[in-house]
Amino acid sequence: MLDTLVSMTSHQSTQTMKPATAAKKLGVYLPATPSEFQEGPVSRAELNALQADPPEWLRDLRRDGPHPRPVVAAKLGVSIAGLARGGVTEALTTEQIEALKDERPEWLEKERATQAEVRKETVRLKERDAARAEKSAQADD
């Protein structure tokens, strides 16, 4: 048993991830990536290389899209759930995102307002918790 453990720990395997995980870490829409990226596992070293020196296809995807929903939501200033409530369930290109920003549909304005309220409440709670922690620390002195 000990021999097995020793041989297992002495053998370093390359850490890999599924293409979907790598695409998520890169902030790109997997179906828009090249087939060779989609077809096999991506090593940690390959991911780091893509992040450090993105190839043309990655730069194009990041600039023009189509973008995955988390990126679309961030670019529009809404939550992913807000996108769904607005009827946006697919990846969008940068051009489509800009068109939505220009059109300012009612759902987008409502979701942006909701997101702004959520951010304000998050800040308020952090400030409240910090004040409580400070008050508690002073009481301990």
PDB file of C-alpha atoms in Angstrom, residues 42-126:
ATOM      1  CA  VAL A  42      -6.688  21.913 -22.069  1.00  0.00           C
ATOM      2  CA  SER A  43      -3.681  21.783 -19.769  1.00  0.00           C
ATOM      3  CA  ARG A  44      -3.022  24.436 -17.149  1.00  0.00           C
ATOM      4  CA  ALA A  45       0.124  25.396 -19.107  1.00  0.00           C
ATOM      5  CA  GLU A  46      -1.880  25.795 -22.333  1.00  0.00           C
ATOM      6  CA  LEU A  47      -4.454  27.959 -20.531  1.00  0.00           C
ATOM      7  CA  ASN A  48      -1.708  30.132 -19.053  1.00  0.00           C
ATOM      8  CA  ALA A  49      -0.127  30.512 -22.493  1.00  0.00           C
ATOM      9  CA  LEU A  50      -3.484  31.533 -24.010  1.00  0.00           C
ATOM     10  CA  GLN A  51      -3.962  34.122 -21.272  1.00  0.00           C
ATOM     11  CA  ALA A  52      -0.427  35.472 -21.507  1.00  0.00           C
ATOM     12  CA  ASP A  53      -0.265  35.704 -25.298  1.00  0.00           C
ATOM     13  CA  PRO A  54      -3.753  35.304 -26.804  1.00  0.00           C
ATOM     14  CA  PRO A  55      -3.826  34.071 -30.407  1.00  0.00           C
ATOM     15  CA  GLU A  56      -5.770  36.023 -33.030  1.00  0.00           C
ATOM     16  CA  TRP A  57      -8.929  33.895 -32.665  1.00  0.00           C
ATOM     17  CA  LEU A  58      -9.053  34.586 -28.930  1.00  0.00           C
ATOM     18  CA  ARG A  59      -8.481  38.321 -29.356  1.00  0.00           C
ATOM     19  CA  ASP A  60     -11.232  38.416 -32.022  1.00  0.00           C
ATOM     20  CA  LEU A  61     -13.689  36.527 -29.793  1.00  0.00           C
ATOM     21  CA  ARG A  62     -13.014  38.763 -26.823  1.00  0.00           C
ATOM     22  CA  ARG A  63     -13.437  41.880 -28.943  1.00  0.00           C
ATOM     23  CA  ASP A  64     -16.339  40.920 -31.233  1.00  0.00           C
ATOM     24  CA  GLY A  65     -18.024  37.924 -29.618  1.00  0.00           C
ATOM     25  CA  PRO A  66     -20.231  36.072 -29.574  1.00  0.00           C
ATOM     26  CA  HIS A  67     -19.913  36.486 -25.827  1.00  0.00           C
ATOM     27  CA  PRO A  68     -21.157  34.037 -23.158  1.00  0.00           C
ATOM     28  CA  ARG A  69     -24.040  35.192 -20.983  1.00  0.00           C
ATOM     29  CA  PRO A  70     -21.897  36.245 -17.980  1.00  0.00           C
ATOM     30  CA  VAL A  71     -19.926  38.570 -20.263  1.00  0.00           C
ATOM     31  CA  VAL A  72     -23.111  39.870 -21.918  1.00  0.00           C
ATOM     32  CA  ALA A  73     -24.629  40.559 -18.491  1.00  0.00           C
ATOM     33  CA  ALA A  74     -21.504  42.426 -17.346  1.00  0.00           C
ATOM     34  CA  LYS A  75     -21.350  44.512 -20.529  1.00  0.00           C
ATOM     35  CA  LEU A  76     -25.029  45.454 -20.127  1.00  0.00           C
ATOM     36  CA  GLY A  77     -24.744  46.083 -16.379  1.00  0.00           C
ATOM     37  CA  VAL A  78     -27.345  43.492 -15.400  1.00  0.00           C
ATOM     38  CA  SER A  79     -27.434  40.069 -13.761  1.00  0.00           C
ATOM     39  CA  ILE A  80     -27.608  36.798 -15.689  1.00  0.00           C
ATOM     40  CA  ALA A  81     -31.111  36.307 -14.275  1.00  0.00           C
ATOM     41  CA  GLY A  82     -31.962  39.788 -15.557  1.00  0.00           C
ATOM     42  CA  LEU A  83     -30.873  38.738 -19.035  1.00  0.00           C
ATOM     43  CA  ALA A  84     -33.200  35.755 -18.855  1.00  0.00           C
ATOM     44  CA  ARG A  85     -36.088  37.943 -17.640  1.00  0.00           C
ATOM     45  CA  GLY A  86     -35.372  40.195 -20.620  1.00  0.00           C
ATOM     46  CA  GLY A  87     -35.572  37.233 -22.986  1.00  0.00           C
ATOM     47  CA  VAL A  88     -31.833  37.071 -23.743  1.00  0.00           C
ATOM     48  CA  THR A  89     -30.883  33.400 -23.550  1.00  0.00           C
ATOM     49  CA  GLU A  90     -28.213  33.144 -26.250  1.00  0.00           C
ATOM     50  CA  ALA A  91     -24.717  34.487 -26.698  1.00  0.00           C
ATOM     51  CA  LEU A  92     -24.579  37.980 -28.223  1.00  0.00           C
ATOM     52  CA  THR A  93     -21.972  39.739 -30.317  1.00  0.00           C
ATOM     53  CA  THR A  94     -20.470  43.066 -29.286  1.00  0.00           C
ATOM     54  CA  GLU A  95     -22.524  44.679 -32.068  1.00  0.00           C
ATOM     55  CA  GLN A  96     -25.761  43.207 -30.673  1.00  0.00           C
ATOM     56  CA  ILE A  97     -24.849  44.348 -27.160  1.00  0.00           C
ATOM     57  CA  GLU A  98     -24.154  47.886 -28.396  1.00  0.00           C
ATOM     58  CA  ALA A  99     -27.496  47.885 -30.264  1.00  0.00           C
ATOM     59  CA  LEU A 100     -29.302  46.939 -27.041  1.00  0.00           C
ATOM     60  CA  LYS A 101     -27.514  49.722 -25.180  1.00  0.00           C
ATOM     61  CA  ASP A 102     -28.588  52.192 -27.875  1.00  0.00           C
ATOM     62  CA  GLU A 103     -32.202  50.936 -28.009  1.00  0.00           C
ATOM     63  CA  ARG A 104     -32.517  50.972 -24.196  1.00  0.00           C
ATOM     64  CA  PRO A 105     -35.497  48.601 -24.022  1.00  0.00           C
ATOM     65  CA  GLU A 106     -37.675  48.892 -20.945  1.00  0.00           C
ATOM     66  CA  TRP A 107     -36.511  45.536 -19.532  1.00  0.00           C
ATOM     67  CA  LEU A 108     -32.863  46.638 -19.753  1.00  0.00           C
ATOM     68  CA  GLU A 109     -33.501  49.904 -17.908  1.00  0.00           C
ATOM     69  CA  LYS A 110     -35.451  48.041 -15.212  1.00  0.00           C
ATOM     70  CA  GLU A 111     -32.731  45.396 -14.777  1.00  0.00           C
ATOM     71  CA  ARG A 112     -29.989  48.035 -14.635  1.00  0.00           C
ATOM     72  CA  ALA A 113     -31.919  49.837 -11.892  1.00  0.00           C
ATOM     73  CA  THR A 114     -32.339  46.563 -10.006  1.00  0.00           C
ATOM     74  CA  GLN A 115     -28.616  45.838 -10.328  1.00  0.00           C
ATOM     75  CA  ALA A 116     -27.756  49.340  -9.067  1.00  0.00           C
ATOM     76  CA  GLU A 117     -29.958  48.758  -6.004  1.00  0.00           C
ATOM     77  CA  VAL A 118     -28.278  45.412  -5.344  1.00  0.00           C
ATOM     78  CA  ARG A 119     -24.842  47.077  -5.512  1.00  0.00           C
ATOM     79  CA  LYS A 120     -25.952  49.852  -3.123  1.00  0.00           C
ATOM     80  CA  GLU A 121     -27.307  47.310  -0.651  1.00  0.00           C
ATOM     81  CA  THR A 122     -24.086  45.267  -0.854  1.00  0.00           C
ATOM     82  CA  VAL A 123     -22.033  48.385  -0.039  1.00  0.00           C
ATOM     83  CA  ARG A 124     -24.389  49.291   2.818  1.00  0.00           C
ATOM     84  CA  LEU A 125     -24.091  45.817   4.332  1.00  0.00           C
ATOM     85  CA  LYS A 126     -20.286  45.816   4.032  1.00  0.00           C
TER      86      LYS A 126
END
